[in-house]
């Protein structure tokens, strides 16, 4: 290649341009030039500003990811003493973005470090909004302090079980047992089975409820059985309760020169049992059935008891109900058919002969319907109607009256629940029954039915029960007996293992058509000492009194019993 005369001129021009550029950069300043040459190609999201110059710069708060380092710059920028830097407006002492912390708003959308929890530790709920601290944030105390009422009068719990050992993960609290001395029961497949038996002995000052009292030692055995299904759908419940009361002596066949109006042997059983089943066809439709059995005797002192008996005749009532339950949102309709059979044993007299009680045996068939509407979750009014017919095995009874009848009742009320302090059901109605025999007047009267539970305090509970029944009788000229019963009961726990029960019962018996009116009073006190879940000791003191407008029918008696209860 040959030499060209303009090559030197070109090189000299290039050197002059480079020198002018250097002079220009020196006049502008090294600081600005450095920022433009390096930060222009820095791959960060906040543009051309360095992290230390950004108004949303990274703070020294834990939980945020580290900022992306700037290529070519030291991790900690040196102090600046440039005149241009000193002329800037000074920033406040509070560093920028310091209010964000771990739960504040971050405009750079940087990921946060998730807190670590111990195994089985409760996770905090998310914050309601930006800037609000979560309610479950760890503050050094994993479990809040319990109020004194939560552990007062409690048996001490080891620290390992309570979860208070330092460094131990907190344990999940167990559900509070409302009845620490109640029966636990056993599981047999899908059924929870509970059983109990009460054995007691004492003294009854007038077991026959005669006008002239005559006391006897008494004893009683009362077994109980309960089985409840644990299915997701459908249900089956069996509840069987009975008792047998015996006395250590007998009464004479004749008293005061006449035949004794009470049996010589006063032993008597009492059993009430029912088995309920429910079949859930759909979510709002179910089919229910009940099988029930009642075995008992006439009450002592009742005018239906024959004179000269050797023992009380036992009657049994076996019945069933089959029906359905349909719900239409808050409206509920229930209906069913009932069938019952009542039969009496033959009466054994003191002379050894037997007499028939077939004139007291009858069949009852009827139906029942109920409509209710749930106004609120704690208020559900209803209306109920029931009708039935009773047909006796014999057309005429021992007094030559035709006892076949037809009747029923209608009542309206409501079930309610007010803050769990007052719950129950209350209703009023009217009952009537007409008999085939024209000599028997119509049996009628008002019905009062109630079942109320008032939790006055955590240690005191008051209950009120009311019931009305239309019963049959063998008294000549009486259509039937309208029985009303009112009971008030108060339970108080002096300790968790010591409970006192006070009970008062008032009842009226109206023998319509005969003109007899009886009034019964009963005051009872019980003291229950709960030694363990399986063993209770119970003491009972009861006073019964019967007043009547018939001369010689009044009676009274006092019962004292002490016994034990075994349960599982």
Coordinates of C-alpha atoms in Angstrom, one line a residue:
X1 CA 0.0 0.0 0.0
X2 CA 1.4 3.5 -0.9
X3 CA 1.5 6.6 1.2
X4 CA -1.4 9.0 0.9
X5 CA -0.8 12.7 1.6
X6 CA -4.2 13.1 3.5
X7 CA -3.7 10.3 6.0
X8 CA -1.9 12.4 8.5
X9 CA -4.5 15.1 8.2
X10 CA -7.2 12.7 9.2
X11 CA -5.4 11.4 12.2
X12 CA -4.8 14.9 13.4
X13 CA -8.5 15.6 13.2
X14 CA -9.4 12.6 15.2
X15 CA -7.0 13.6 18.0
X16 CA -8.5 17.1 18.1
X17 CA -12.1 15.6 18.4
X18 CA -11.0 13.4 21.3
X19 CA -9.4 16.2 23.1
X20 CA -12.5 18.4 22.8
X21 CA -14.6 15.6 24.2
X22 CA -12.3 15.2 27.2
X23 CA -12.5 18.9 27.9
X24 CA -16.3 18.8 27.7
X25 CA -16.5 15.9 30.1
X26 CA -14.2 17.7 32.5
X27 CA -16.4 20.7 32.5
X28 CA -19.6 18.8 33.1
X29 CA -18.0 16.8 36.0
X30 CA -16.9 13.3 36.6
X31 CA -20.0 12.4 38.7
X32 CA -22.6 12.9 36.0
X33 CA -20.5 11.2 33.4
X34 CA -20.0 8.2 35.5
X35 CA -23.7 7.8 36.2
X36 CA -24.6 8.2 32.5
X37 CA -22.1 5.7 31.3
X38 CA -22.6 3.0 33.9
X39 CA -26.3 3.2 35.1
X40 CA -27.6 3.6 31.6
X41 CA -27.0 -0.1 31.0
X42 CA -27.7 -1.3 34.6
X43 CA -30.4 -4.1 34.4
X44 CA -32.7 -3.0 37.4
X45 CA -36.4 -2.1 37.4
X46 CA -36.0 1.3 39.0
X47 CA -34.5 2.9 35.8
X48 CA -31.4 5.0 35.8
X49 CA -31.3 5.7 39.5
X50 CA -29.0 3.8 41.7
X51 CA -30.6 1.9 44.7
X52 CA -29.1 4.4 47.2
X53 CA -30.7 7.3 45.3
X54 CA -34.1 5.8 44.8
X55 CA -36.9 7.2 47.0
X56 CA -38.2 3.7 47.5
X57 CA -34.8 2.2 48.3
X58 CA -34.3 -1.0 50.3
X59 CA -34.4 -0.6 54.1
X60 CA -32.9 -2.7 56.8
X61 CA -36.2 -4.5 57.6
X62 CA -36.1 -8.2 57.7
X63 CA -38.5 -10.2 55.5
X64 CA -37.8 -8.4 52.1
X65 CA -35.6 -9.8 49.4
X66 CA -32.2 -8.2 48.8
X67 CA -32.0 -5.5 46.1
X68 CA -30.2 -6.3 42.9
X69 CA -26.6 -5.1 43.2
X70 CA -25.4 -2.5 40.7
X71 CA -22.6 -3.9 38.4
X72 CA -19.4 -2.0 38.7
X73 CA -20.4 -0.2 42.0
X74 CA -19.2 -1.1 45.4
X75 CA -21.8 -2.6 47.8
X76 CA -21.5 0.5 50.1
X77 CA -21.2 3.8 48.2
X78 CA -18.5 6.1 49.5
X79 CA -19.5 9.4 51.1
X80 CA -20.1 12.2 48.6
X81 CA -18.5 15.6 49.1
X82 CA -19.3 17.0 45.7
X83 CA -20.6 20.6 45.7
X84 CA -23.4 19.5 43.5
X85 CA -24.5 16.8 46.0
X86 CA -24.4 19.3 48.9
X87 CA -26.7 21.7 47.2
X88 CA -29.6 19.1 47.2
X89 CA -32.6 19.5 49.5
X90 CA -31.9 17.5 52.7
X91 CA -34.2 14.5 53.3
X92 CA -35.8 13.8 56.7
X93 CA -34.1 11.7 59.3
X94 CA -36.6 8.9 58.8
X95 CA -35.4 6.6 56.0
X96 CA -37.5 6.2 52.9
X97 CA -40.1 3.3 52.8
X98 CA -39.5 2.6 56.5
X99 CA -43.3 2.4 57.2
X100 CA -43.7 -0.7 55.0
X101 CA -42.0 -3.1 57.4
X102 CA -43.2 -6.7 57.1
X103 CA -46.9 -6.1 56.6
X104 CA -47.0 -2.7 54.8
X105 CA -47.4 -1.9 51.2
X106 CA -44.4 -2.4 48.9
X107 CA -44.5 -0.7 45.5
X108 CA -41.7 -2.8 44.1
X109 CA -43.7 -6.0 44.8
X110 CA -40.7 -7.7 46.3
X111 CA -41.3 -11.1 47.8
X112 CA -41.5 -11.4 51.6
X113 CA -40.0 -14.0 53.8
X114 CA -42.7 -16.3 55.2
X115 CA -42.6 -16.8 59.0
X116 CA -41.7 -20.3 60.3
X117 CA -44.1 -22.0 62.7
X118 CA -43.6 -24.9 65.1
X119 CA -45.3 -28.2 64.3
X120 CA -49.1 -28.1 65.2
X121 CA -48.9 -24.4 65.9
X122 CA -52.0 -22.4 65.0
X123 CA -51.5 -20.3 61.8
X124 CA -52.4 -16.6 62.0
X125 CA -55.3 -15.3 60.0
X126 CA -54.4 -13.0 57.0
X127 CA -54.4 -9.3 57.6
X128 CA -57.8 -7.6 56.9
X129 CA -56.1 -5.0 54.7
X130 CA -52.8 -3.2 53.8
X131 CA -51.1 -1.7 56.8
X132 CA -53.0 -3.8 59.3
X133 CA -51.0 -6.1 61.5
X134 CA -52.3 -9.7 61.6
X135 CA -54.0 -10.7 64.8
X136 CA -52.0 -13.9 65.1
X137 CA -48.6 -12.3 64.8
X138 CA -46.1 -13.9 67.1
X139 CA -45.2 -11.6 70.0
X140 CA -43.3 -14.1 72.1
X141 CA -46.4 -15.5 73.8
X142 CA -47.8 -18.5 71.8
X143 CA -50.9 -19.0 74.0
X144 CA -53.0 -16.2 75.4
X145 CA -53.5 -16.1 79.2
X146 CA -56.7 -17.8 80.3
X147 CA -59.1 -16.0 82.7
X148 CA -59.2 -17.2 86.3
X149 CA -62.6 -18.7 85.8
X150 CA -61.2 -21.1 83.2
X151 CA -59.0 -23.0 85.6
X152 CA -60.5 -22.2 89.0
X153 CA -61.4 -25.3 91.1
X154 CA -59.7 -27.5 88.5
X155 CA -57.4 -30.4 89.2
X156 CA -53.7 -29.4 88.4
X157 CA -52.6 -30.6 85.0
X158 CA -48.9 -31.6 84.3
X159 CA -46.9 -29.0 82.3
X160 CA -46.2 -31.5 79.5
X161 CA -49.9 -32.1 79.0
X162 CA -50.8 -28.4 79.4
X163 CA -48.1 -27.4 76.8
X164 CA -46.4 -24.9 79.1
X165 CA -42.9 -26.5 79.0
X166 CA -40.4 -24.0 77.6
X167 CA -39.5 -24.8 74.0
X168 CA -42.4 -27.3 73.6
X169 CA -44.9 -26.7 70.8
X170 CA -48.3 -25.6 72.1
X171 CA -50.8 -28.4 72.5
X172 CA -54.4 -28.2 71.1
X173 CA -56.8 -27.6 73.9
X174 CA -59.2 -30.3 74.8
X175 CA -63.0 -29.8 74.7
X176 CA -64.4 -28.7 78.0
X177 CA -66.4 -31.6 79.6
X178 CA -69.7 -30.2 80.8
X179 CA -70.4 -33.2 83.0
X180 CA -67.0 -34.4 84.4
X181 CA -68.8 -37.1 86.5
X182 CA -71.2 -38.3 83.8
X183 CA -71.3 -41.7 82.3
X184 CA -68.8 -42.2 79.5
X185 CA -70.4 -45.3 77.8
X186 CA -68.9 -47.8 75.4
X187 CA -69.0 -48.0 71.6
X188 CA -70.4 -51.1 70.0
X189 CA -70.0 -50.6 66.3
X190 CA -71.9 -47.4 65.4
X191 CA -73.8 -47.3 68.7
X192 CA -72.9 -45.5 71.9
X193 CA -74.2 -47.6 74.8
X194 CA -74.7 -46.3 78.4
X195 CA -76.0 -48.4 81.3
X196 CA -76.7 -47.7 84.9
X197 CA -78.4 -49.3 87.9
X198 CA -79.5 -47.7 91.2
X199 CA -79.7 -49.7 94.4
X200 CA -81.3 -48.0 97.4
X201 CA -83.0 -48.9 100.7
X202 CA -84.9 -47.0 103.3
X203 CA -88.2 -46.6 105.0
X204 CA -91.7 -45.6 103.9
X205 CA -94.1 -44.4 106.6
X206 CA -97.2 -45.2 104.5
X207 CA -96.5 -47.3 101.4
X208 CA -100.2 -48.1 100.8
X209 CA -101.3 -44.5 101.2
X210 CA -104.0 -45.4 103.7
X211 CA -105.9 -43.0 105.9
X212 CA -104.2 -44.6 108.9
X213 CA -100.5 -44.8 108.1
X214 CA -98.6 -48.1 108.6
X215 CA -94.8 -47.9 107.8
X216 CA -92.6 -50.5 106.3
X217 CA -88.9 -50.8 105.3
X218 CA -88.5 -50.4 101.5
X219 CA -85.9 -51.2 98.9
X220 CA -85.7 -50.4 95.2
X221 CA -83.6 -51.5 92.2
X222 CA -83.7 -49.3 89.0
X223 CA -81.8 -50.3 85.9
X224 CA -81.3 -48.0 82.9
X225 CA -80.2 -48.6 79.3
X226 CA -79.5 -46.1 76.5
X227 CA -78.2 -46.8 73.0
X228 CA -77.7 -44.0 70.4
X229 CA -76.6 -44.5 66.8
X230 CA -73.7 -42.5 65.4
X231 CA -74.6 -42.5 61.7
X232 CA -74.2 -39.6 59.3
X233 CA -77.7 -40.2 58.1
X234 CA -80.7 -41.9 59.7
X235 CA -80.9 -42.4 63.5
X236 CA -81.9 -45.1 66.0
X237 CA -82.3 -44.5 69.8
X238 CA -83.3 -47.1 72.4
X239 CA -84.2 -45.7 75.9
X240 CA -85.2 -48.3 78.5
X241 CA -85.8 -47.3 82.2
X242 CA -87.5 -49.4 84.9
X243 CA -87.7 -50.0 88.6
X244 CA -89.0 -52.5 91.1
X245 CA -90.0 -51.5 94.6
X246 CA -90.2 -54.0 97.3
X247 CA -91.2 -53.9 101.0
X248 CA -89.9 -55.9 103.9
X249 CA -93.4 -56.8 105.3
X250 CA -97.0 -57.3 104.3
X251 CA -100.4 -55.8 105.4
X252 CA -103.1 -57.8 107.1
X253 CA -106.1 -58.8 105.0
X254 CA -108.6 -57.1 107.3
X255 CA -108.1 -53.8 109.1
X256 CA -110.4 -52.0 111.5
X257 CA -113.0 -54.8 111.2
X258 CA -113.3 -54.6 107.5
X259 CA -111.6 -55.7 104.3
X260 CA -108.3 -54.0 103.6
X261 CA -108.6 -51.5 100.7
X262 CA -104.9 -52.1 99.9
X263 CA -103.2 -55.3 98.8
X264 CA -101.4 -57.3 101.4
X265 CA -98.3 -57.4 99.2
X266 CA -97.3 -53.9 98.0
X267 CA -94.4 -54.8 95.7
X268 CA -94.8 -53.3 92.3
X269 CA -92.8 -52.8 89.1
X270 CA -92.6 -49.7 86.9
X271 CA -91.1 -49.7 83.4
X272 CA -91.0 -47.2 80.5
X273 CA -89.2 -47.9 77.3
X274 CA -89.2 -46.8 73.7
X275 CA -87.2 -47.3 70.5
X276 CA -87.2 -44.5 68.0
X277 CA -86.0 -44.8 64.4
X278 CA -85.7 -42.2 61.7
X279 CA -85.0 -42.9 58.0
X280 CA -83.8 -39.8 56.0
X281 CA -85.3 -40.2 52.5
X282 CA -84.1 -36.8 51.3
X283 CA -82.7 -33.7 52.9
X284 CA -86.1 -32.4 53.7
X285 CA -88.1 -35.7 54.0
X286 CA -87.8 -38.3 56.7
X287 CA -89.9 -41.3 57.9
X288 CA -90.0 -42.0 61.6
X289 CA -91.3 -44.9 63.7
X290 CA -91.6 -45.5 67.4
X291 CA -92.2 -48.7 69.4
X292 CA -93.1 -48.1 73.1
X293 CA -93.9 -50.2 76.2
X294 CA -95.3 -49.1 79.5
X295 CA -95.7 -51.6 82.4
X296 CA -97.0 -50.4 85.8
X297 CA -99.8 -50.7 88.4
X298 CA -102.5 -48.5 89.7
X299 CA -101.2 -45.8 92.1
X300 CA -101.5 -46.6 95.8
X301 CA -104.6 -44.9 97.2
X302 CA -106.4 -44.8 93.8
X303 CA -110.2 -45.6 93.8
X304 CA -109.6 -48.0 90.9
X305 CA -107.8 -50.4 93.2
X306 CA -110.1 -53.3 94.2
X307 CA -110.5 -54.2 97.8
X308 CA -109.2 -57.6 99.1
X309 CA -106.3 -57.9 96.7
X310 CA -103.3 -60.0 97.4
X311 CA -101.1 -57.9 95.1
X312 CA -101.4 -55.2 92.5
X313 CA -102.4 -56.3 89.0
X314 CA -99.9 -55.2 86.4
X315 CA -101.0 -53.6 83.2
X316 CA -99.0 -53.2 80.0
X317 CA -99.5 -50.7 77.2
X318 CA -97.7 -51.7 73.9
X319 CA -98.0 -49.2 71.1
X320 CA -96.4 -47.9 67.9
X321 CA -96.4 -44.7 65.8
X322 CA -95.5 -44.5 62.2
X323 CA -95.3 -41.1 60.4
X324 CA -93.4 -38.7 58.2
X325 CA -91.7 -35.3 58.5
X326 CA -91.6 -32.9 55.6
X327 CA -89.8 -29.6 55.6
X328 CA -90.5 -26.7 53.2
X329 CA -87.8 -24.2 54.0
X330 CA -88.9 -22.9 57.5
X331 CA -92.3 -24.7 57.4
X332 CA -92.4 -28.2 58.9
X333 CA -95.3 -30.6 58.6
X334 CA -95.4 -33.9 60.6
X335 CA -98.1 -36.5 60.6
X336 CA -98.4 -40.1 61.9
X337 CA -100.7 -43.0 62.8
X338 CA -100.8 -44.5 66.3
X339 CA -102.0 -47.9 67.6
X340 CA -101.9 -49.0 71.3
X341 CA -103.0 -52.1 73.2
X342 CA -103.7 -51.9 77.0
X343 CA -104.3 -55.1 78.9
X344 CA -104.4 -56.0 82.7
X345 CA -103.4 -59.1 84.5
X346 CA -106.0 -61.1 86.5
X347 CA -106.4 -60.0 90.1
X348 CA -105.4 -62.3 92.8
X349 CA -107.6 -62.0 95.9
X350 CA -106.6 -62.7 99.5
X351 CA -108.7 -65.9 99.6
X352 CA -106.7 -67.3 96.7
X353 CA -109.3 -66.9 93.9
X354 CA -108.7 -65.0 90.7
X355 CA -110.9 -62.4 89.0
X356 CA -110.7 -61.2 85.5
X357 CA -109.9 -57.7 84.3
X358 CA -110.9 -58.1 80.7
X359 CA -113.4 -55.3 81.1
X360 CA -110.4 -52.9 81.4
X361 CA -108.6 -54.1 78.3
X362 CA -109.0 -51.9 75.2
X363 CA -107.4 -51.0 71.9
X364 CA -106.7 -47.4 70.8
X365 CA -106.2 -46.3 67.2
X366 CA -105.7 -42.7 66.1
X367 CA -103.7 -40.1 64.2
X368 CA -101.7 -37.0 65.0
X369 CA -100.6 -34.0 63.0
X370 CA -98.4 -31.0 63.7
X371 CA -97.5 -27.9 61.7
X372 CA -94.7 -25.6 62.8
X373 CA -92.9 -22.6 61.4
X374 CA -89.5 -21.3 62.3
X375 CA -89.8 -17.6 62.7
X376 CA -86.3 -17.2 64.1
X377 CA -83.7 -19.8 65.0
X378 CA -84.9 -19.4 68.6
X379 CA -88.6 -19.2 68.1
X380 CA -90.8 -21.9 66.5
X381 CA -94.6 -21.7 67.0
X382 CA -96.6 -24.8 66.2
X383 CA -100.2 -26.2 66.2
X384 CA -101.0 -29.9 66.9
X385 CA -104.2 -31.9 66.5
X386 CA -104.8 -35.5 67.7
X387 CA -107.8 -37.8 67.5
X388 CA -108.4 -41.5 68.5
X389 CA -111.0 -44.1 69.3
X390 CA -110.9 -46.6 72.2
X391 CA -112.7 -49.9 71.9
X392 CA -112.9 -52.3 74.9
X393 CA -112.8 -56.0 74.7
X394 CA -116.1 -56.3 76.6
X395 CA -119.1 -54.1 75.8
X396 CA -120.0 -53.6 79.5
X397 CA -117.6 -53.2 82.4
X398 CA -118.1 -54.5 86.0
X399 CA -120.5 -51.6 86.7
X400 CA -122.5 -52.2 83.5
X401 CA -121.2 -49.1 81.7
X402 CA -120.2 -49.0 78.0
X403 CA -116.7 -47.5 78.0
X404 CA -116.1 -47.2 74.3
X405 CA -115.3 -43.6 73.4
X406 CA -113.8 -41.3 70.8
X407 CA -112.0 -38.0 71.3
X408 CA -108.9 -36.0 71.0
X409 CA -107.3 -32.7 71.6
X410 CA -106.0 -29.5 69.9
X411 CA -103.3 -27.3 71.2
X412 CA -101.0 -24.5 70.0
X413 CA -97.8 -23.2 71.4
X414 CA -94.2 -22.5 70.6
X415 CA -90.7 -23.8 71.3
X416 CA -88.1 -21.2 72.0
X417 CA -84.5 -20.7 72.9
X418 CA -83.3 -17.4 74.4
X419 CA -79.4 -17.1 74.5
X420 CA -79.3 -20.7 75.9
X421 CA -80.5 -19.3 79.3
X422 CA -84.2 -20.1 78.8
X423 CA -85.2 -23.0 76.5
X424 CA -88.2 -25.2 76.2
X425 CA -91.7 -25.6 74.9
X426 CA -95.0 -24.1 76.0
X427 CA -98.5 -24.9 74.7
X428 CA -102.2 -24.5 75.6
X429 CA -105.1 -26.5 74.3
X430 CA -108.4 -28.2 74.9
X431 CA -109.3 -31.9 75.1
X432 CA -112.7 -33.7 74.8
X433 CA -113.9 -37.3 74.8
X434 CA -117.4 -38.7 74.1
X435 CA -118.6 -42.1 75.4
X436 CA -121.0 -44.6 73.9
X437 CA -123.0 -44.9 77.1
X438 CA -125.4 -42.0 77.4
X439 CA -125.1 -42.0 81.2
X440 CA -121.5 -41.0 81.0
X441 CA -121.0 -37.2 80.5
X442 CA -118.5 -35.9 78.0
X443 CA -115.0 -35.6 79.4
X444 CA -113.4 -32.2 78.6
X445 CA -111.0 -29.6 79.9
X446 CA -108.1 -27.4 79.1
X447 CA -104.6 -28.7 78.5
X448 CA -101.4 -27.2 79.8
X449 CA -98.2 -28.6 78.5
X450 CA -94.8 -27.1 79.3
X451 CA -91.1 -28.0 79.5
X452 CA -88.9 -25.1 80.4
X453 CA -85.2 -25.1 81.5
X454 CA -83.7 -21.9 83.0
X455 CA -79.9 -21.8 83.5
X456 CA -79.9 -19.2 86.2
X457 CA -76.2 -19.4 87.0
X458 CA -73.4 -21.8 85.8
X459 CA -74.1 -23.7 89.1
X460 CA -77.9 -23.5 89.3
X461 CA -80.5 -24.8 86.9
X462 CA -84.3 -24.5 87.3
X463 CA -86.8 -26.6 85.4
X464 CA -90.6 -26.5 85.1
X465 CA -92.8 -29.3 83.7
X466 CA -96.5 -29.4 83.1
X467 CA -98.6 -32.2 81.6
X468 CA -102.3 -33.1 81.1
X469 CA -103.6 -36.6 80.6
X470 CA -107.0 -38.1 80.0
X471 CA -107.1 -41.5 81.8
X472 CA -109.6 -44.3 82.1
X473 CA -111.2 -45.4 85.4
X474 CA -113.5 -48.1 86.7
X475 CA -115.3 -45.8 89.2
X476 CA -119.1 -46.2 88.6
X477 CA -120.6 -43.0 87.1
X478 CA -117.2 -41.4 86.3
X479 CA -116.5 -40.8 82.6
X480 CA -112.8 -40.6 83.1
X481 CA -110.0 -38.8 85.0
X482 CA -108.5 -35.5 83.8
X483 CA -105.0 -35.4 85.4
X484 CA -102.9 -32.2 85.5
X485 CA -99.4 -32.2 86.9
X486 CA -97.1 -29.3 87.6
X487 CA -93.5 -29.8 88.7
X488 CA -90.7 -27.3 89.7
X489 CA -87.2 -28.6 90.1
X490 CA -84.0 -26.7 91.1
X491 CA -80.5 -28.3 90.7
X492 CA -77.5 -26.6 92.4
X493 CA -73.9 -27.8 92.4
X494 CA -72.2 -27.0 95.7
X495 CA -69.1 -28.6 94.2
X496 CA -68.5 -30.5 91.0
X497 CA -68.9 -33.7 93.0
X498 CA -71.8 -32.6 95.2
X499 CA -75.2 -31.7 93.8
X500 CA -78.4 -30.8 95.6
X501 CA -81.8 -31.2 94.0
X502 CA -85.1 -29.7 95.2
X503 CA -88.4 -30.8 93.6
X504 CA -92.0 -29.8 94.2
X505 CA -95.0 -31.4 92.4
X506 CA -98.6 -30.3 92.5
X507 CA -101.3 -32.3 90.7
X508 CA -105.1 -32.4 90.3
X509 CA -107.3 -35.4 89.6
X510 CA -110.8 -34.6 88.3
X511 CA -113.2 -37.6 88.2
X512 CA -115.8 -36.0 85.9
X513 CA -119.3 -37.2 86.4
X514 CA -118.6 -38.6 89.8
X515 CA -117.9 -35.4 91.7
X516 CA -114.5 -36.4 93.2
X517 CA -111.6 -34.0 93.1
X518 CA -108.2 -35.0 94.5
X519 CA -105.1 -32.8 95.0
X520 CA -101.6 -34.2 95.4
X521 CA -98.6 -32.5 96.9
X522 CA -95.0 -33.8 96.8
X523 CA -91.9 -32.2 98.2
X524 CA -88.6 -34.0 97.5
X525 CA -84.9 -33.3 98.3
X526 CA -81.9 -35.2 96.9
X527 CA -78.2 -35.0 97.7
X528 CA -75.9 -36.6 95.2
X529 CA -72.2 -37.3 96.1
X530 CA -70.4 -38.1 92.9
X531 CA -67.4 -40.2 94.0
X532 CA -66.2 -41.2 90.4
X533 CA -67.7 -41.3 87.0
X534 CA -68.9 -44.9 87.8
X535 CA -70.0 -44.5 91.4
X536 CA -72.5 -42.1 92.9
X537 CA -74.1 -42.0 96.4
X538 CA -77.6 -40.6 96.6
X539 CA -79.8 -39.7 99.5
X540 CA -83.6 -39.0 99.1
X541 CA -86.2 -37.5 101.4
X542 CA -89.7 -37.1 100.1
X543 CA -93.1 -36.2 101.5
X544 CA -96.3 -37.0 99.7
X545 CA -99.8 -35.8 100.6
X546 CA -103.3 -36.5 99.1
X547 CA -106.3 -34.3 99.8
X548 CA -109.7 -35.3 98.6
X549 CA -113.3 -34.0 98.9
X550 CA -114.3 -37.6 99.7
X551 CA -114.2 -38.5 103.4
X552 CA -111.6 -41.0 104.3
X553 CA -109.6 -40.7 101.0
X554 CA -106.9 -38.3 102.3
X555 CA -103.5 -39.8 103.0
X556 CA -99.8 -38.8 103.5
X557 CA -96.5 -40.5 103.7
X558 CA -92.7 -39.8 104.2
X559 CA -90.0 -41.7 102.3
X560 CA -86.3 -41.9 103.3
X561 CA -83.9 -43.7 100.9
X562 CA -80.1 -44.1 100.7
X563 CA -78.5 -45.8 97.8
X564 CA -75.7 -46.0 95.2
X565 CA -75.7 -45.6 91.5
X566 CA -73.4 -47.6 89.3
X567 CA -73.0 -46.4 85.7
X568 CA -70.9 -46.7 82.6

